mmCIF file of C-alpha atoms in Angstrom:
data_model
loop_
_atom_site.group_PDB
_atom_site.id
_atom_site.type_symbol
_atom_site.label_atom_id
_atom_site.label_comp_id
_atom_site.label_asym_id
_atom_site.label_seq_id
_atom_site.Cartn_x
_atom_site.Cartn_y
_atom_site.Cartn_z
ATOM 1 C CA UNK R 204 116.593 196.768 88.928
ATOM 2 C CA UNK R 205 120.138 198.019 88.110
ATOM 3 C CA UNK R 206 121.966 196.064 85.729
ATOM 4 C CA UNK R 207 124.964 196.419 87.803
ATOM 5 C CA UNK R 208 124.567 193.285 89.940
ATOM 6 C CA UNK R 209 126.917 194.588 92.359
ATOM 7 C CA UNK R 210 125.620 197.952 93.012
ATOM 8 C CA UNK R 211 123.735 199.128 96.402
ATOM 9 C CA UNK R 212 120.038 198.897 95.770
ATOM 10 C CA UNK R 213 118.545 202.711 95.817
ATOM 11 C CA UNK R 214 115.688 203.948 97.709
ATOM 12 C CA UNK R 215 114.172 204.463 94.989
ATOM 13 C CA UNK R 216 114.705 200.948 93.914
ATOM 14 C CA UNK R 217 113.348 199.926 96.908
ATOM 15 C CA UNK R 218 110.298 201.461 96.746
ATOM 16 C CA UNK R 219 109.788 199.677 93.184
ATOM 17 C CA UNK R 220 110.248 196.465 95.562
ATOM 18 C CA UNK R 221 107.637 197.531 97.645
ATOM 19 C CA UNK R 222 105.020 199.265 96.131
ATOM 20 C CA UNK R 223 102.632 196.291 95.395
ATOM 21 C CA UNK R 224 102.249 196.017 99.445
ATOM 22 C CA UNK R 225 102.042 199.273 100.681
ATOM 23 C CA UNK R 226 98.012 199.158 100.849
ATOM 24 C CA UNK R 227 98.677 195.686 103.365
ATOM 25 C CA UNK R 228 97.720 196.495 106.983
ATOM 26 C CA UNK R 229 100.587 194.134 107.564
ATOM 27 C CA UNK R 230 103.189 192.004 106.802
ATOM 28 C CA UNK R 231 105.537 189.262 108.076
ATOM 29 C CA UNK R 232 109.521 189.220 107.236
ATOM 30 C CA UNK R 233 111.146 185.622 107.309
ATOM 31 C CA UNK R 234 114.595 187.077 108.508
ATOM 32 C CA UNK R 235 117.206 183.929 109.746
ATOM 33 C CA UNK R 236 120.226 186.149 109.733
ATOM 34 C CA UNK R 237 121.720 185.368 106.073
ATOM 35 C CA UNK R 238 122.460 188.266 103.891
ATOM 36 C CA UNK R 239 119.606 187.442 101.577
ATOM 37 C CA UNK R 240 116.992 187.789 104.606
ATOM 38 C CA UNK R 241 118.679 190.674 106.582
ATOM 39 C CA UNK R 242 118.755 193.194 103.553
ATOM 40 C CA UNK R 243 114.901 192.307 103.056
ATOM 41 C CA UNK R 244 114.083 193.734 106.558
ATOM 42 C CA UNK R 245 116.481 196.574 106.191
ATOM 43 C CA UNK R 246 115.436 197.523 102.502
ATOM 44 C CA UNK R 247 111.588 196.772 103.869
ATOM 45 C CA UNK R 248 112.112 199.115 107.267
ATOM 46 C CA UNK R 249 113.388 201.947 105.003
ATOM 47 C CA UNK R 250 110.801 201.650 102.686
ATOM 48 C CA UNK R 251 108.083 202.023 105.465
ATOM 49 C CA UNK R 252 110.080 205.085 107.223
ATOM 50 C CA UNK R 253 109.479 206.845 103.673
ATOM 51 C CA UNK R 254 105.375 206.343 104.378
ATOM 52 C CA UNK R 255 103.143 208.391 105.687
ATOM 53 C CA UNK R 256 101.043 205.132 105.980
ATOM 54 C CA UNK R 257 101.224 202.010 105.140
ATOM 55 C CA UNK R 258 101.478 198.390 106.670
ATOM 56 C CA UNK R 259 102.817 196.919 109.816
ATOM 57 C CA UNK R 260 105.412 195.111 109.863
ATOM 58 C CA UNK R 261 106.648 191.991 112.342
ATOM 59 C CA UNK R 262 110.079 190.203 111.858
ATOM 60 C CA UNK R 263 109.915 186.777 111.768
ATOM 61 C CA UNK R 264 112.848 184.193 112.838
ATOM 62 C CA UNK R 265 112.511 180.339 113.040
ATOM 63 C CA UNK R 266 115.045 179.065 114.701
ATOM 64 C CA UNK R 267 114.312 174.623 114.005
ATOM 65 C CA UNK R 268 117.211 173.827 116.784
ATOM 66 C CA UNK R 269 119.442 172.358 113.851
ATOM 67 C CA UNK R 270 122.363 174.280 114.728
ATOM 68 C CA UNK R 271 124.366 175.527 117.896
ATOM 69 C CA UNK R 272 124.423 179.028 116.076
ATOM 70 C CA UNK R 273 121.003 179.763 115.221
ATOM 71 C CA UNK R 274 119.874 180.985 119.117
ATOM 72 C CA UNK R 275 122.695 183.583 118.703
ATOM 73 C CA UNK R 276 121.920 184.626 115.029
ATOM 74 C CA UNK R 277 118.324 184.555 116.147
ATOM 75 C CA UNK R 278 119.036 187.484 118.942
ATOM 76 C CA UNK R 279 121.031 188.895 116.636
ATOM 77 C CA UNK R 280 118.445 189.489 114.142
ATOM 78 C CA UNK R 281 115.834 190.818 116.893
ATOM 79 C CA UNK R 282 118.808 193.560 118.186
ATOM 80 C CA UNK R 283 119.091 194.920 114.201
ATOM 81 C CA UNK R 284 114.937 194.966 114.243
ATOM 82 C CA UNK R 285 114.575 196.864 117.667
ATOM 83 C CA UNK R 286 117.400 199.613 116.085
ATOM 84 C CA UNK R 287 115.204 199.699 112.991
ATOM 85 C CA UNK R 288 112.364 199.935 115.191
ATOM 86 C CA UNK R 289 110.370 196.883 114.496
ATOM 87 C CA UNK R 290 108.986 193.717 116.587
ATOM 88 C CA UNK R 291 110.444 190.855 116.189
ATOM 89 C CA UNK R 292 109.380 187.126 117.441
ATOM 90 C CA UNK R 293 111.431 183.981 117.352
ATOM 91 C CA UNK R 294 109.974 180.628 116.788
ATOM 92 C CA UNK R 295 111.229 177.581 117.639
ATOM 93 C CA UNK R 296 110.256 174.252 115.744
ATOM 94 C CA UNK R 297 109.302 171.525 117.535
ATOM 95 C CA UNK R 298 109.016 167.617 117.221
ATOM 96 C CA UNK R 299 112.042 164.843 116.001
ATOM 97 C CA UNK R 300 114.450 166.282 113.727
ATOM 98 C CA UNK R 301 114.395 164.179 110.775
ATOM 99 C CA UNK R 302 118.105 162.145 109.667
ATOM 100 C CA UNK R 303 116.652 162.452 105.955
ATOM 101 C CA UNK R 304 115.268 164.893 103.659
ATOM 102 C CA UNK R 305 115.895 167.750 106.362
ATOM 103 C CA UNK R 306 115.689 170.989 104.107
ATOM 104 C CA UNK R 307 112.371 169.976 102.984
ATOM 105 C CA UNK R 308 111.010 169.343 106.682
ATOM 106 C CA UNK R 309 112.756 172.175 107.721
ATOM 107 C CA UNK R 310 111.201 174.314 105.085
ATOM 108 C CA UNK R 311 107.648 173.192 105.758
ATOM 109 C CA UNK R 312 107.993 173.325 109.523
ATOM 110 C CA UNK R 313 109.275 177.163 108.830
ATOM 111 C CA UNK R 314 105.847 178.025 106.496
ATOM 112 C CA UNK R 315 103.784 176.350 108.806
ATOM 113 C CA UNK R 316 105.550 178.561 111.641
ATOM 114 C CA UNK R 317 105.734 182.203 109.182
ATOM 115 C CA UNK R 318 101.803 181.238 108.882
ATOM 116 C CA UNK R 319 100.841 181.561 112.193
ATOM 117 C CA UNK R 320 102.854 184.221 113.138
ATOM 118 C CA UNK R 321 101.125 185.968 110.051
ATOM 119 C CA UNK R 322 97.935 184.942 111.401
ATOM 120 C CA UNK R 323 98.646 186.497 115.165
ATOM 121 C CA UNK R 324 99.954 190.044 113.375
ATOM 122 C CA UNK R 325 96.852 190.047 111.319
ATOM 123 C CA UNK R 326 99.178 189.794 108.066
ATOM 124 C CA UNK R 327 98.133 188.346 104.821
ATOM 125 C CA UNK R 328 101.354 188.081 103.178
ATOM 126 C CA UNK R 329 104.753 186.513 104.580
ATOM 127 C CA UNK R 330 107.486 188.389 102.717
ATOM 128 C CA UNK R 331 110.802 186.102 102.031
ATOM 129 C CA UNK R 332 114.277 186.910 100.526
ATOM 130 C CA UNK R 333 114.124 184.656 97.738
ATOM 131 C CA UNK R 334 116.455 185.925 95.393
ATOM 132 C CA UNK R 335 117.750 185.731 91.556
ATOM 133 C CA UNK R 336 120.028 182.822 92.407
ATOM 134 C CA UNK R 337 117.762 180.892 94.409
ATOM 135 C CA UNK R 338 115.590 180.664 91.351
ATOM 136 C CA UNK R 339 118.392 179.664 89.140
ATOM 137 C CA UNK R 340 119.288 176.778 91.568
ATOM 138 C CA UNK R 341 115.702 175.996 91.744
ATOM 139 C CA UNK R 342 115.452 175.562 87.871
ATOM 140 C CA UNK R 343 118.381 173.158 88.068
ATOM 141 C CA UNK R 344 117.030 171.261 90.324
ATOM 142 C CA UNK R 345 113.136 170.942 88.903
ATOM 143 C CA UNK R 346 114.749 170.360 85.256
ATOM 144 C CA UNK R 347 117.570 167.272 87.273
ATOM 145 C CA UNK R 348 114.251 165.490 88.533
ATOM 146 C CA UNK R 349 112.275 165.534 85.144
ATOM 147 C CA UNK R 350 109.685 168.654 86.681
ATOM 148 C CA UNK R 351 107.364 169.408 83.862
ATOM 149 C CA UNK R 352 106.915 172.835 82.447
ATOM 150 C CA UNK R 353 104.711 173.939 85.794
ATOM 151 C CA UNK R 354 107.368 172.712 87.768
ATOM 152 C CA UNK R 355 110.454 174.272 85.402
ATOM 153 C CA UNK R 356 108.557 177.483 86.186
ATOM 154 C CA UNK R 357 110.065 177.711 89.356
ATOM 155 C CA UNK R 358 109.405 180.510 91.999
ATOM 156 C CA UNK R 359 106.292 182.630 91.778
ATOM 157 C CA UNK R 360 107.045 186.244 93.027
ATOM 158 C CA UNK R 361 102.977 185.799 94.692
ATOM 159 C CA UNK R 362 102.322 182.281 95.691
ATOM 160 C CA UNK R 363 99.134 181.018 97.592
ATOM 161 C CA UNK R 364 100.196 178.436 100.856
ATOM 162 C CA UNK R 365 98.083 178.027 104.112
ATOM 163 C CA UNK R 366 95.875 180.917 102.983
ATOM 164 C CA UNK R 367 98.148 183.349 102.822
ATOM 165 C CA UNK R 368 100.041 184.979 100.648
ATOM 166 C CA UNK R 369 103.852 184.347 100.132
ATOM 167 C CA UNK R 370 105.537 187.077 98.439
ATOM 168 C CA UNK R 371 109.413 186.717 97.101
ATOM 169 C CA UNK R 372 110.040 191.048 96.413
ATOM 170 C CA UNK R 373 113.508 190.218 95.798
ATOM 171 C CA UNK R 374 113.193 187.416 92.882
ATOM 172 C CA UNK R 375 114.525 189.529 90.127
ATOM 173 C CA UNK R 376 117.385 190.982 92.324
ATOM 174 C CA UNK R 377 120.904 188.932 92.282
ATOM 175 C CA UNK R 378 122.496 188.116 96.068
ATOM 176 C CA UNK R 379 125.607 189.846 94.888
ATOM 177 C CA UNK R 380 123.017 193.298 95.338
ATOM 178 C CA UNK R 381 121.648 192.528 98.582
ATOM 179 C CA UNK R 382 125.552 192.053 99.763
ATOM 180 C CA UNK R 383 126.770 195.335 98.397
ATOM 181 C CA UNK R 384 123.239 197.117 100.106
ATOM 182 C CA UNK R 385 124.409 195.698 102.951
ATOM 183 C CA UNK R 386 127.901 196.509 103.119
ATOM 184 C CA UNK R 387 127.359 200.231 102.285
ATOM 185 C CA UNK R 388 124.130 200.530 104.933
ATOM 186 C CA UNK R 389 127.655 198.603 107.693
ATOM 187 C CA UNK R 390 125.179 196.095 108.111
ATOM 188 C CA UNK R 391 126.410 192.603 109.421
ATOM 189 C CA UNK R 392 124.898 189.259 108.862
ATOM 190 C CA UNK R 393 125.188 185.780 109.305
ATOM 191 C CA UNK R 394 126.818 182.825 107.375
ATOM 192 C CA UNK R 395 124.916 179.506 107.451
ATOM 193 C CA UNK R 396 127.676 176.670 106.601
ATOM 194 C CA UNK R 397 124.665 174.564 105.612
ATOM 195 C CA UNK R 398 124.476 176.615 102.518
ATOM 196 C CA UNK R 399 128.216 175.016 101.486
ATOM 197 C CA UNK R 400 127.535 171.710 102.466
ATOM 198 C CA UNK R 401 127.166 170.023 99.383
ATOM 199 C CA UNK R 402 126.242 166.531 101.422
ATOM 200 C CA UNK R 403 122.775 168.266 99.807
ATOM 201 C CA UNK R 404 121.561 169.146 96.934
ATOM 202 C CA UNK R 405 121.429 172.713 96.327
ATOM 203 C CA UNK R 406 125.234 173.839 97.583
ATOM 204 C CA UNK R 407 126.528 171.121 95.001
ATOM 205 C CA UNK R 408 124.421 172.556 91.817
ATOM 206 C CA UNK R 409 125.799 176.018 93.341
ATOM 207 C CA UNK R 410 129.043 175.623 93.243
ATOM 208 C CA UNK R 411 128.475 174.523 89.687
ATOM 209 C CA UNK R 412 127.016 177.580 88.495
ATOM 210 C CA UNK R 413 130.224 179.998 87.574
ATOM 211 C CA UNK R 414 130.975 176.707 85.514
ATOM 212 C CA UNK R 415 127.504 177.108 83.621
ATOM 213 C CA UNK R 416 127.596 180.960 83.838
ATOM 214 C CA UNK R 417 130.991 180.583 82.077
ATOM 215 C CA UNK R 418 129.156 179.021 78.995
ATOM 216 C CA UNK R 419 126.016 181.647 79.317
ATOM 217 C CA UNK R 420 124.456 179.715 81.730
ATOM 218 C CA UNK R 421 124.311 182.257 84.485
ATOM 219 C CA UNK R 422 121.471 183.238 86.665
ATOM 220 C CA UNK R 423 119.713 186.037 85.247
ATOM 221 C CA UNK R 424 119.910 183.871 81.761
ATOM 222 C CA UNK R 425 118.065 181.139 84.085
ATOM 223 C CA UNK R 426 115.780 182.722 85.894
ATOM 224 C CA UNK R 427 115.091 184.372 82.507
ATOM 225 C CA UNK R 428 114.131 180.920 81.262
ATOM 226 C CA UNK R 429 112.214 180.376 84.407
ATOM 227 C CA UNK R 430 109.663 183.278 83.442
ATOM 228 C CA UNK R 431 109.157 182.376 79.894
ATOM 229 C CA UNK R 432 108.436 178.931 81.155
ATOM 230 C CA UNK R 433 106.289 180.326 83.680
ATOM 231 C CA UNK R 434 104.515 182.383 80.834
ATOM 232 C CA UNK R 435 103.732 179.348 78.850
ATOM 233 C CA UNK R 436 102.476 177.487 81.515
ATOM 234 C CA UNK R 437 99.929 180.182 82.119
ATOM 235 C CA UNK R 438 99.029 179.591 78.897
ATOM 236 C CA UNK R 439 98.819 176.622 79.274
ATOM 237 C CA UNK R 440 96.713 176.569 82.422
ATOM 238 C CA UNK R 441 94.040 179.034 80.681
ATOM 239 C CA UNK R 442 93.544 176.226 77.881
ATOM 240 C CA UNK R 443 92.915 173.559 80.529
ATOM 241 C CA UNK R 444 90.259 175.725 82.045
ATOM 242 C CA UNK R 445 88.983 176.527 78.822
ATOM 243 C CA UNK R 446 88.938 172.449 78.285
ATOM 244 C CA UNK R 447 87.066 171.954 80.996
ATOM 245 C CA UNK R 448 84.335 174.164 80.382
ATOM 246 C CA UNK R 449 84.026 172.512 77.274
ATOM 247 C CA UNK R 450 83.873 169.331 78.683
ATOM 248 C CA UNK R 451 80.906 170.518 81.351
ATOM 249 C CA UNK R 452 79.139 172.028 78.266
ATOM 250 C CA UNK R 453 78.958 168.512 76.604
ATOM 251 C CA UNK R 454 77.460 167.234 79.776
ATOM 252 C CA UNK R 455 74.777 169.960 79.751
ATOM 253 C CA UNK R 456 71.699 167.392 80.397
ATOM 254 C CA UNK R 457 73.331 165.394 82.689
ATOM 255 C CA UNK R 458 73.614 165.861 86.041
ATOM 256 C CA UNK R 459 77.191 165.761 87.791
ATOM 257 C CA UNK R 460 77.014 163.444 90.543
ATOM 258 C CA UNK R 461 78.684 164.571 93.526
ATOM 259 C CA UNK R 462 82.340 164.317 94.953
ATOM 260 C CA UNK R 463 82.869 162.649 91.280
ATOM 261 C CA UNK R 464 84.479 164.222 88.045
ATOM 262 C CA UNK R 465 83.365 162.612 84.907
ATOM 263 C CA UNK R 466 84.505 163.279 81.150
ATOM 264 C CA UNK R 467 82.899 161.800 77.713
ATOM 265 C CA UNK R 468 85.805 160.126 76.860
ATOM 266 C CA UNK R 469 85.634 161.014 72.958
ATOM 267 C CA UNK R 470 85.806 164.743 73.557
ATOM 268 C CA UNK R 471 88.687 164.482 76.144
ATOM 269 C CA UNK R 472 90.961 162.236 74.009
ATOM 270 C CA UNK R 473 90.649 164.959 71.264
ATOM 271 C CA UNK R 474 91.998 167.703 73.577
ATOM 272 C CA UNK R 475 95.682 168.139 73.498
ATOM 273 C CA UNK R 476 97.871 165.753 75.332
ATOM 274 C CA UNK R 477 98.999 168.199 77.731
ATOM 275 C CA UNK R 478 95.813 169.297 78.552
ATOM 276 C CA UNK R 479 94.408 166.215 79.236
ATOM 277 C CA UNK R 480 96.896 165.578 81.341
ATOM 278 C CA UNK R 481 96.239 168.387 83.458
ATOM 279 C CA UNK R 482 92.741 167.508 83.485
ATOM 280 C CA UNK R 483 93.504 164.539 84.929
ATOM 281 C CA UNK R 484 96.219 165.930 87.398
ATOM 282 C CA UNK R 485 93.653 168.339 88.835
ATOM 283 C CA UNK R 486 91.061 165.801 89.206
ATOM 284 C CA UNK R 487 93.035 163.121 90.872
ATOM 285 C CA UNK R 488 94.496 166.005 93.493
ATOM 286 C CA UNK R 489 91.145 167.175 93.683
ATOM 287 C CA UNK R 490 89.077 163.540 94.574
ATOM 288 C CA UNK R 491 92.511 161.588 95.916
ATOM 289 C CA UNK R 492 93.417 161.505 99.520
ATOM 290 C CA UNK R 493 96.738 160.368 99.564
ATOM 291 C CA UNK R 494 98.656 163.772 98.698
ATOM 292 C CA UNK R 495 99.687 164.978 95.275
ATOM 293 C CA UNK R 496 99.948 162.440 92.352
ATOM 294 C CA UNK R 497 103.652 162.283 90.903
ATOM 295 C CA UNK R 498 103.342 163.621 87.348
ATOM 296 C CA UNK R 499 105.318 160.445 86.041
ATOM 297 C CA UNK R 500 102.595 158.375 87.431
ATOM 298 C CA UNK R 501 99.977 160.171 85.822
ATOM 299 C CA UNK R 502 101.341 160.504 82.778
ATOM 300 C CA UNK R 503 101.712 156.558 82.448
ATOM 301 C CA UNK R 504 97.719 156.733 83.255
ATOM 302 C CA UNK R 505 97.003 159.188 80.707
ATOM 303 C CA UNK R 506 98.784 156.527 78.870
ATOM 304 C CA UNK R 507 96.506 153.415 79.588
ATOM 305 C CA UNK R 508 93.571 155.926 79.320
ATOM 306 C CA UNK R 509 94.299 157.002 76.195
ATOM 307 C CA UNK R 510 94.712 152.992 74.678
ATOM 308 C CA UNK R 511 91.683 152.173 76.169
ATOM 309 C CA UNK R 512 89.966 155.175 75.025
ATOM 310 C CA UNK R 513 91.176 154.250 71.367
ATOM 311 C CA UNK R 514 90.311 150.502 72.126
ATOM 312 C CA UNK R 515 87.085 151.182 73.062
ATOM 313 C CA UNK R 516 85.986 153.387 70.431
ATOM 314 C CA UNK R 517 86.568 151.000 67.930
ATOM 315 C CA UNK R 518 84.956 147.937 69.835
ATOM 316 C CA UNK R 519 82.399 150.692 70.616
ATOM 317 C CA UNK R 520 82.093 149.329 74.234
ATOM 318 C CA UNK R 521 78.812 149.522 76.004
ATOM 319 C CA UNK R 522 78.516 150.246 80.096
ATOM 320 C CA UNK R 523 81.400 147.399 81.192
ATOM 321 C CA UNK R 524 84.383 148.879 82.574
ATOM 322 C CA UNK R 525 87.521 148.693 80.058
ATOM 323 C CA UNK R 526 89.778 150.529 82.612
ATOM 324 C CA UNK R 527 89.557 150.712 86.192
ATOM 325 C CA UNK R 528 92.801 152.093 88.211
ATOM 326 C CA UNK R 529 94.174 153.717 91.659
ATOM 327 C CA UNK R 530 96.358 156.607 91.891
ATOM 328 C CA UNK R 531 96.875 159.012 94.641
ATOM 329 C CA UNK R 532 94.022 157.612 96.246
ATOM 330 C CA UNK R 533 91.606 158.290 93.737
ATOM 331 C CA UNK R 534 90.001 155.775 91.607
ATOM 332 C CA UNK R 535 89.844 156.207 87.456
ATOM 333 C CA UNK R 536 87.538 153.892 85.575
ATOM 334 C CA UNK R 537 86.404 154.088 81.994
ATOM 335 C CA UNK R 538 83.550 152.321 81.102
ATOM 336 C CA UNK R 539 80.375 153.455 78.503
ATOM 337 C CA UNK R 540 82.340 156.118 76.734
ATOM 338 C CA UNK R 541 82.822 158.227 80.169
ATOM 339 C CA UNK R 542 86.013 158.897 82.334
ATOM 340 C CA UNK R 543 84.984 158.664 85.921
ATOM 341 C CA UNK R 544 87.765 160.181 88.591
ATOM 342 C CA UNK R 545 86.263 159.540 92.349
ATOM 343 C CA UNK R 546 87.867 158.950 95.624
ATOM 344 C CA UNK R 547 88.953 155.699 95.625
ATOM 345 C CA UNK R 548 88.177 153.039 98.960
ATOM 346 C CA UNK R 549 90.068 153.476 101.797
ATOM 347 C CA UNK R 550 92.467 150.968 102.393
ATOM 348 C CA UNK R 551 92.140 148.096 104.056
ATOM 349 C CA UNK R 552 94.487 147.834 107.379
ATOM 350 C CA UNK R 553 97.220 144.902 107.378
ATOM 351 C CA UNK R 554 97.643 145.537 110.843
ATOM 352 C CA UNK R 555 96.304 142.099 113.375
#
């Protein structure tokens, strides 16, 4: 992209945006009538116009019922698609609005809604207009709530959710961009006061970023740090799988026992501490069935697991259990030199 984070985004540049989809037989754009979303399906419908062939695409807008103005900005969006010549479907969410933790129900209920509207136009990606700054803010965020280095990594520009494929084309480019495309195209958009409400989260760490940018803290210095973070944790990542092919080989003569994950405990404690940890992560999410385990939580287990480990080593403990503990709804025991990670018992109702 330019380096001129307030210049009009080329054609050219656009096609750069692009390219990686034009082989799709179609594609879904999230649009709500921000600036952000709005230049995606203008920059996107020029891109297609210059294509002999390529994908189809379907405009998206989700309107959750949270605010008097989204039914107008919602018919506003389909009038810009039908002048660039594309179909456009609203979707309204459904069910009780929720009085806490509203952006995150309000983002799922969206993905849940861009997936089967993606689904219906025979789309395997859902394009959104994730930009430079919402990665910044979503650094912030991760690193205020103690994310580890997965989580620091932020925003993926190809992510995997309901088995599709959610692609962010605009990650690397700044809003400032999108505004001045906008502006020189005479396109109009929509303001969401939401997005200055600092009664949440992400407006207040916003309005503190020319404070950070002033000390070098800006957004393309953050979302910098976001993709070297991201690069080590795919390092990372590789070494886990690496560790747990190792682990399997070790097991060679024995045979796994199903909907169970099992570890000699000697070889795993030798790995590095963030790789066992992952380990462990992946098969608690794997075997649990109460969501995702919170990383604090297993890192306190890796904790006991690694005392016991060293505990029972040097009592070299026989087949009794030395360990035995719940998390996520998976059940970790250590007993005769083996990890053992299996779904744990369902619980037992309190209800009379």
């Amino acid at each position: 992209m330019s380096d001129d984070d307030n210049s009009p985004i080329s054609a050219l540049e656009a096609r750069r945006l692009f390219a990686r989809f034009k082989a799709e037989p179609a594609l879904v754009l999230a649009v709500s009538g921000g600036p952000d979303s709005v230049a995606l399906m203008w920059l996107a419908a020029r891109w297609r116009r210059g294509l002999a062939r390529g994908p189809q695409l379907t405009v998206v807008t989700v309107d959750h019922g949270l605010r008097p103005e989204a039914a107008r900005e919602a018919r506003e969006v389909r009038q810009l698609a039908a002048e660039l010549g594309l179909p456009h479907r609203t979707l309204r969410g459904r069910g009780a609005k929720p009085k806490t933790g509203r952006p995150a129900a309000a983002r799922e209920a969206r993905y849940r809604l861009l997936a089967g509207a993606a689904r219906t136009a025979g789309a395997g990606h859902v394009l959104t207009a994730h930009t430079r700054d919402d990665q910044a803010e979503t650094l912030l965020m991760r690193l205020l709530r103690g994310s580890g280095l997965a989580g620091l990594s932020a925003m993926a520009p190809l992510s995997e959710r309901d088995g599709l494929v959610l692609a962010r084309p605009l990650l690397d480019v700044p809003k400032s961009q999108l505004i001045a495309t906008l502006r020189r195209a005479g396109i109009g958009f929509a303001e969401d006061p939401t997005n200055r409400d600092t009664a949440f989260t992400r407006p207040r760490l916003r309005a503190l970023l020319p404070l950070l940018a002033a000390e070098g803290g800006d957004s393309r210095n953050l979302a910098r740090l976001a993709a070297r973070l991201a690069r080590a944790n795919a390092a990372v990542e590789v070494l886990a799988d690496g560790a747990e092919r190792f682990l399997r080989l070790r097991d060679r003569g024995d045979a796994p026992q199903a909907g169970v994950r099992s570890f000699e405990a000697a070889a795993f404690a030798a790995l590095p501490e963030e790789v066992r940890l992952r380990l462990l992560l992946r098969a608690v999410n794997a075997l649990g069935h109460e969501g995702p385990a919170e990383l604090g939580k297993v890192e306190a287990l890796l904790s006991a697991l690694d005392q016991a480990i060293a505990a029972s080593l040097r009592r070299r403990a026989t087949g009794r259990s030395v360990l035995k503990q719940t998390l996520a709804g998976a059940l970790i025991s250590l007993a005769g030199g083996r990890i053992h990670i299996a779904p744990a018992p369902a619980r037992r109702s309190t209800g009379r």
